[in-house]
Every structure is written in structure tokens, then in C-alpha cells.
CSV table of C-alpha atoms and ligand atoms in Angstrom, one decimal:
chain,number,residue,atom,x,y,z
K,1,SER,CA,0.1,0.0,0.1
K,2,ALA,CA,0.7,3.6,-0.4
K,3,LEU,CA,3.4,5.4,1.7
K,4,LEU,CA,2.5,9.0,0.7
K,5,GLU,CA,-0.8,9.9,-1.2
K,6,ALA,CA,-2.5,13.3,-2.7
K,7,ASP,CA,-5.9,12.7,-2.7
K,8,ALA,CA,-7.7,15.2,-5.2
K,9,VAL,CA,-5.6,18.1,-3.7
K,10,SER,CA,-6.2,21.7,-4.9
K,11,PHE,CA,-4.1,24.5,-4.1
K,12,ARG,CA,-4.3,28.3,-4.6
K,13,TYR,CA,-1.8,31.1,-3.0
K,14,ASP,CA,-3.1,34.2,-1.9
K,15,PRO,CA,-3.3,35.9,-4.4
K,16,GLY,CA,-2.8,33.5,-7.3
K,17,THR,CA,-4.3,31.4,-9.6
K,18,PRO,CA,-5.4,27.6,-8.8
K,19,LEU,CA,-2.8,24.9,-9.1
K,20,LEU,CA,-2.6,21.3,-8.9
K,21,GLU,CA,-6.6,20.7,-9.8
K,22,GLY,CA,-8.0,17.5,-8.1
K,23,TRP,CA,-4.7,16.1,-8.4
K,24,SER,CA,-3.9,12.7,-6.9
K,25,ALA,CA,-1.1,10.4,-6.8
K,26,ALA,CA,0.4,7.8,-4.4
K,27,PHE,CA,3.9,6.9,-3.6
K,28,HIS,CA,5.0,3.3,-2.4
K,29,PRO,CA,8.0,2.2,-0.4
K,30,GLY,CA,11.0,1.3,-3.0
K,31,GLU,CA,9.9,3.9,-5.6
K,32,VAL,CA,11.8,6.5,-6.9
K,33,VAL,CA,9.7,9.1,-8.8
K,34,ALA,CA,10.2,12.0,-10.6
K,35,VAL,CA,7.8,14.6,-11.2
K,36,THR,CA,8.3,17.0,-14.3
K,37,GLY,CA,6.6,19.9,-15.9
K,38,PRO,CA,7.1,23.4,-17.0
K,39,SER,CA,7.9,26.3,-14.4
K,40,GLY,CA,5.1,27.6,-12.5
K,41,ARG,CA,3.2,24.7,-12.5
K,42,GLY,CA,3.2,24.0,-8.9
K,43,LYS,CA,6.0,21.1,-8.9
K,44,SER,CA,7.9,23.1,-5.6
K,45,THR,CA,4.4,23.6,-4.2
K,46,LEU,CA,3.4,20.4,-4.4
K,47,LEU,CA,6.3,19.1,-2.7
K,48,TYR,CA,5.4,21.7,0.2
K,49,LEU,CA,1.9,19.8,0.3
K,50,LEU,CA,3.5,16.3,0.4
K,51,GLY,CA,5.9,17.7,2.9
K,52,LEU,CA,3.0,18.9,5.4
K,53,MET,CA,4.5,22.1,4.9
K,54,LEU,CA,1.3,23.5,3.3
K,55,LYS,CA,-2.1,22.1,3.5
K,56,PRO,CA,-4.1,21.8,0.2
K,57,ARG,CA,-7.2,23.9,-0.1
K,58,GLU,CA,-9.3,20.7,-1.2
K,59,GLY,CA,-8.5,17.0,-0.9
K,60,ARG,CA,-6.0,15.0,1.8
K,61,VAL,CA,-2.5,14.1,1.9
K,62,LEU,CA,-2.3,10.5,3.5
K,63,LEU,CA,0.6,9.0,5.1
K,64,ASP,CA,0.3,5.4,5.7
K,65,GLY,CA,-3.4,5.5,4.9
K,66,ARG,CA,-4.2,8.0,7.5
K,67,GLU,CA,-4.7,11.5,6.6
K,68,VAL,CA,-2.4,14.0,8.0
K,69,GLN,CA,-4.3,17.7,7.5
K,70,GLY,CA,-6.4,17.4,10.6
K,71,LEU,CA,-3.4,17.2,12.8
K,72,SER,CA,-2.1,19.6,14.8
K,73,ASP,CA,0.6,21.9,13.5
K,74,ARG,CA,2.9,20.4,16.4
K,75,ALA,CA,2.1,16.7,15.3
K,76,ARG,CA,3.0,17.6,11.9
K,77,ALA,CA,6.2,19.3,12.9
K,78,GLY,CA,6.7,16.3,14.4
K,79,LEU,CA,6.1,13.9,11.5
K,80,ARG,CA,8.2,16.4,9.2
K,81,ALA,CA,11.0,16.0,11.4
K,82,GLU,CA,10.8,11.8,12.0
K,83,VAL,CA,9.3,11.3,8.4
K,84,PHE,CA,10.5,13.3,5.8
K,85,GLY,CA,13.9,14.5,4.2
K,86,PHE,CA,14.0,17.5,2.5
K,87,VAL,CA,16.1,18.4,-0.4
K,88,PHE,CA,15.4,21.7,-1.3
K,89,GLN,CA,17.3,24.5,-3.8
K,90,ASP,CA,16.9,27.1,-0.9
K,91,ALA,CA,18.7,24.9,1.7
K,92,ALA,CA,17.6,26.7,4.4
K,93,LEU,CA,21.1,26.4,6.0
K,94,ASP,CA,21.7,28.6,9.0
K,95,ALA,CA,24.1,31.1,7.9
K,96,THR,CA,25.5,31.7,11.4
K,97,ARG,CA,26.6,27.8,12.0
K,98,THR,CA,28.8,25.7,10.6
K,99,VAL,CA,27.8,23.2,7.8
K,100,MET,CA,28.3,20.2,10.4
K,101,ASP,CA,26.0,21.6,12.7
K,102,ASN,CA,23.4,22.6,9.8
K,103,ILE,CA,23.6,18.6,8.9
K,104,VAL,CA,23.3,17.4,12.7
K,105,GLU,CA,20.8,20.0,13.7
K,106,THR,CA,17.4,18.0,12.6
K,107,ALA,CA,19.1,14.8,14.2
K,108,LEU,CA,19.9,16.3,17.5
K,109,TYR,CA,16.1,18.0,17.5
K,110,ARG,CA,15.0,13.9,17.5
K,111,GLY,CA,17.3,13.4,20.4
K,112,ASP,CA,20.1,11.7,18.8
K,113,ASP,CA,23.4,11.4,20.5
K,114,ARG,CA,25.6,14.3,19.4
K,115,ARG,CA,28.6,12.3,18.8
K,116,ASP,CA,27.0,9.4,16.8
K,117,ALA,CA,25.1,11.9,15.2
K,118,THR,CA,28.3,13.6,14.1
K,119,ARG,CA,30.4,10.5,13.0
K,120,ARG,CA,27.4,9.7,10.5
K,121,ALA,CA,27.6,13.5,9.2
K,122,ASP,CA,31.4,12.7,8.6
K,123,GLU,CA,30.3,9.5,6.3
K,124,LEU,CA,27.9,11.3,4.5
K,125,MET,CA,29.8,14.3,3.8
K,126,HIS,CA,32.7,12.1,2.7
K,127,ARG,CA,30.4,9.8,0.4
K,128,PHE,CA,29.4,13.0,-1.5
K,129,GLY,CA,32.6,14.7,-1.8
K,130,VAL,CA,32.2,17.9,0.8
K,131,GLY,CA,33.8,16.2,3.9
K,132,LEU,CA,36.5,19.5,3.8
K,133,ARG,CA,33.5,21.8,4.2
K,134,ARG,CA,32.6,20.5,7.7
K,135,GLY,CA,33.7,23.7,9.2
K,136,ALA,CA,33.0,26.5,6.8
K,137,LYS,CA,30.0,28.4,7.0
K,138,PRO,CA,27.0,28.1,4.2
K,139,GLY,CA,27.8,31.1,2.8
K,140,GLN,CA,31.4,29.9,2.2
K,141,VAL,CA,30.3,27.2,-0.3
K,142,SER,CA,29.2,26.5,-4.0
K,143,GLY,CA,25.6,26.0,-4.8
K,144,GLY,CA,26.3,22.8,-5.8
K,145,GLN,CA,28.1,21.9,-2.8
K,146,ALA,CA,24.8,23.0,-0.7
K,147,GLN,CA,23.0,20.5,-2.6
K,148,ARG,CA,24.9,18.0,-1.2
K,149,ILE,CA,24.8,19.6,2.1
K,150,ALA,CA,21.1,19.1,2.3
K,151,LEU,CA,21.0,15.9,0.9
K,152,CYS,CA,23.5,14.9,3.8
K,153,ARG,CA,21.2,16.8,6.7
K,154,ALA,CA,18.2,14.7,5.2
K,155,LEU,CA,19.6,11.3,4.9
K,156,LEU,CA,20.9,11.8,8.3
K,157,GLY,CA,17.8,11.7,9.5
K,158,GLN,CA,17.1,8.5,8.0
K,159,PRO,CA,13.6,9.6,6.3
K,160,ARG,CA,11.6,7.4,5.1
K,161,VAL,CA,10.5,9.9,2.3
K,162,LEU,CA,12.5,12.0,0.7
K,163,LEU,CA,11.3,15.0,-1.3
K,164,ALA,CA,13.9,16.8,-3.5
K,165,ASP,CA,13.7,19.7,-5.9
K,166,GLU,CA,16.2,20.1,-8.4
K,167,PRO,CA,18.7,18.3,-6.6
K,168,THR,CA,21.0,17.6,-9.2
K,169,GLY,CA,21.0,21.2,-10.6
K,170,ASN,CA,24.0,22.6,-10.2
K,171,LEU,CA,26.1,19.1,-10.2
K,172,ASP,CA,28.4,17.9,-12.8
K,173,PRO,CA,27.8,14.6,-14.0
K,174,ASP,CA,29.5,12.5,-11.4
K,175,SER,CA,28.7,13.9,-8.3
K,176,ALA,CA,24.9,13.7,-9.8
K,177,ASP,CA,25.4,10.4,-10.2
K,178,LEU,CA,26.1,9.9,-6.7
K,179,VAL,CA,23.4,11.5,-5.3
K,180,VAL,CA,20.9,9.5,-7.6
K,181,ASP,CA,22.7,6.3,-6.2
K,182,ALA,CA,21.6,7.8,-2.9
K,183,PHE,CA,18.1,8.0,-3.8
K,184,HIS,CA,18.0,4.1,-5.2
K,185,ASP,CA,19.8,3.1,-2.0
K,186,HIS,CA,17.1,5.5,-0.1
K,187,ALA,CA,14.0,3.3,-2.0
K,188,ALA,CA,15.7,0.0,-1.6
K,189,ARG,CA,15.8,0.3,2.3
K,190,GLY,CA,12.1,0.7,1.6
K,191,GLY,CA,11.6,4.4,0.9
K,192,THR,CA,10.1,6.6,-1.0
K,193,ALA,CA,11.3,9.7,-3.2
K,194,VAL,CA,9.6,12.3,-5.1
K,195,ILE,CA,12.2,14.2,-7.0
K,196,VAL,CA,11.3,17.7,-9.0
K,197,THR,CA,13.6,17.9,-11.8
K,198,HIS,CA,14.2,18.9,-15.4
K,199,ASP,CA,17.3,16.9,-15.8
K,200,PRO,CA,16.6,14.3,-18.4
K,201,ALA,CA,19.9,12.1,-16.7
K,202,LEU,CA,17.8,12.0,-13.6
K,203,VAL,CA,14.1,11.4,-14.9
K,204,ALA,CA,16.1,8.3,-17.1
K,205,ARG,CA,16.7,6.8,-13.6
K,206,CYS,CA,13.4,7.3,-12.1
K,207,HIS,CA,11.3,4.3,-11.6
K,208,ARG,CA,8.6,6.8,-12.9
K,209,ARG,CA,7.9,9.9,-14.4
K,210,ILE,CA,4.7,11.9,-13.4
K,211,PRO,CA,3.9,15.1,-15.7
K,212,LEU,CA,2.6,17.9,-13.8
C,301,ADP,P1,7.2,25.6,-10.1
C,301,ADP,O1,7.9,24.6,-9.1
C,301,ADP,O2,6.4,24.3,-11.0
C,301,ADP,O3,7.9,26.3,-10.7
C,301,ADP,P2,6.1,26.4,-7.9
C,301,ADP,O4,4.9,25.5,-7.1
C,301,ADP,O5,7.1,27.2,-7.3
C,301,ADP,O6,6.2,25.8,-9.4
C,301,ADP,O7,5.0,27.8,-7.9
C,301,ADP,C1,3.4,27.7,-8.8
C,301,ADP,C2,3.0,29.0,-8.8
C,301,ADP,O8,2.5,29.7,-7.4
C,301,ADP,C3,3.6,30.2,-9.5
C,301,ADP,O9,3.2,30.8,-10.4
C,301,ADP,C4,4.3,31.1,-8.2
C,301,ADP,O10,4.6,32.3,-8.7
C,301,ADP,C5,3.2,30.8,-7.5
C,301,ADP,N1,3.9,30.9,-6.0
C,301,ADP,C6,4.8,30.1,-5.7
C,301,ADP,N2,5.0,30.3,-4.2
C,301,ADP,C7,3.8,31.3,-3.9
C,301,ADP,C8,4.0,32.2,-2.9
C,301,ADP,N3,4.6,32.1,-1.5
C,301,ADP,N4,2.6,33.1,-3.1
C,301,ADP,C9,2.2,33.5,-4.0
C,301,ADP,N5,2.5,32.5,-5.2
C,301,ADP,C10,3.7,31.6,-5.2
C,302,ADP,P1,-2.4,15.4,17.8
C,302,ADP,O1,-3.5,15.1,18.9
C,302,ADP,O2,-1.4,15.9,18.7
C,302,ADP,O3,-3.0,16.0,16.9
C,302,ADP,P2,-2.9,13.0,16.7
C,302,ADP,O4,-3.7,12.5,18.3
C,302,ADP,O5,-3.8,12.8,16.0
C,302,ADP,O6,-2.1,14.0,16.9
C,302,ADP,O7,-2.1,12.0,16.6
C,302,ADP,C1,-1.3,11.0,17.7
C,302,ADP,C2,-0.3,10.7,17.6
C,302,ADP,O8,0.3,9.8,15.9
C,302,ADP,C3,1.0,12.2,17.2
C,302,ADP,O9,2.4,11.6,17.4
C,302,ADP,C4,1.1,11.8,15.4
C,302,ADP,O10,2.5,12.4,15.3
C,302,ADP,C5,0.8,10.6,14.9
C,302,ADP,N1,0.3,10.3,14.1
C,302,ADP,C6,-0.6,11.0,13.5
C,302,ADP,N2,-0.7,10.7,11.8
C,302,ADP,C7,-0.1,10.0,11.7
C,302,ADP,C8,0.7,9.3,10.3
C,302,ADP,N3,-0.4,9.3,9.5
C,302,ADP,N4,1.6,8.6,10.2
C,302,ADP,C9,2.5,8.6,11.5
C,302,ADP,N5,2.0,8.9,12.5
C,302,ADP,C10,1.2,9.6,12.8
């Protein structure tokens, strides 16, 4: 059965034109799914809806078959930290703290041991070629490094659902391959990845594509 589902969702920013009118899709464990479509169609908005950052005007978002819209803000925030890993372009890194502190932040919020979180973060950063940036401030890293740092932070939480917005946008082909491998590892462990992308090489490596 589906891990994550959108059931007839519609959304509109205020003010704004309607997006995703009555849109439905189900995402299953083991899947890496690409969401594609022209700019402005609502792809990023869809990730915010699936990631419980926005609520649909109509329709439902379900996690493990349970509707999550009705939950309190606090319960939704708890689910975001527990269930989801976000790899977004504006990686929302805290500019005043080091890359390492940014990566372990969510894990510490969940109550993970700092030493253990730091060790696992170092492994992830090494794997994605940003190990030497651990003490840098986010303002000192390149766009491609910031993307990989966001991925490290997301993976550190061992989420069940990875939501990614153009995760290979600023990466060279070798780094992009490493990132796509990570999505497949995640899926192989029973997770789901939903990836908004224009990158044909990435789309080709997804299990399926949903055009918006
Ligand atoms: P995509 O990711 O497909 O390019 P987005 O989800 O980013 O699309 O945006 C969909 C539409 O909603 C666009 O027209 C965009 O300008 C608009 N939009 C996005 N965010 C906001 C916001 N916070 N307030 C108002 N309009 C927004
Ligand atoms: P609250 O009363 O805090 O709004 P509920 O009583 O509805 O929340 O939910 C009880 C607990 O179950 C909460 O900790 C919430 O995070 C969790 N929960 C609710 N829905 C889901 C879901 N679809 N998947 C996983 N956990 C959920």
C-alpha cells in the first residue's frame, strides 16, 4: 500500500491562480519518482503539500493511509522531522552556524546522540565529496556543495520519504550520479523518493515520471 498519497488535492496561493486542481498520486515504498513539468506549474508547491508544509485547499494528503491534514501544527512538525527528508534548492541552511552544525541539527532535535550524529554526518559528507567543508559557513560553499550538504542533512535523519527539488541542478555528472545512487539506496531500504527535476539523466534513472 502507499506510503504517501495525494488525494484530489487543490491549492491556490492568496492571491494566485489555482494549482494542482484535483490532483492525485500515490507513492509506494521502494519507488524513486520524478515529477516534471513547465516552470510555474506547481511542482515545488506539490513538494510543500506532500511534506506537510502547506495544507491543500481541497483534498487530502495521507501518510500510511492516514490523513494528516487534521493534525495539530505540532504533530505535523513532528512528522516532518521524523518521516521526511527535504532536499530543497534554498537549502535553508543557517548562515551563522557551520555546515556540520547545520547537518546534525535535525538529528539532534530528534534526540540523537551528538557524537553518533557527527560520525554519521562525516561519513555522508565524505561520500558526497563535501567532507572538507564541515567547518565552513554556508555562505562559503558553492551551490553544488550546498545541494549535497542539504542531502547529507536529509539522509542523516534516515527519513522514510525524501522530497527533492532539482537536487542535481548545480552538479557535475559524477556528483549527480552519486546523488541519484543515494535516492536508489534510500528506495531499496523501503523508502520513497519524490524528485522534482528537469534533468533528463535523472528522469531516466527514476522508476517512473509524473508530468505536472
Ligand atoms: P514550479 O515549481 O512548477 O515552477 P511553483 O510551485 O514554484 O511552480 O509555483 C507555482 C505558482 O505559484 C507560480 O506561479 C508561482 O509564482 C506561484 N507561487 C509560488 N510561491 C508563491 C507564494 N508564496 N505566494 C504566491 N504565489 C506563489
Ligand atoms: P494530535 O492530537 O497531537 O494532533 P493525533 O492524536 O492525531 O495528534 O496523533 C497521535 C500521534 O500519532 C501523533 O504523535 C502524531 O504525530 C502521530 N500520527 C498521526 N498521524 C500519523 C501518520 N499518518 N503517520 C504517522 N504518525 C502519525
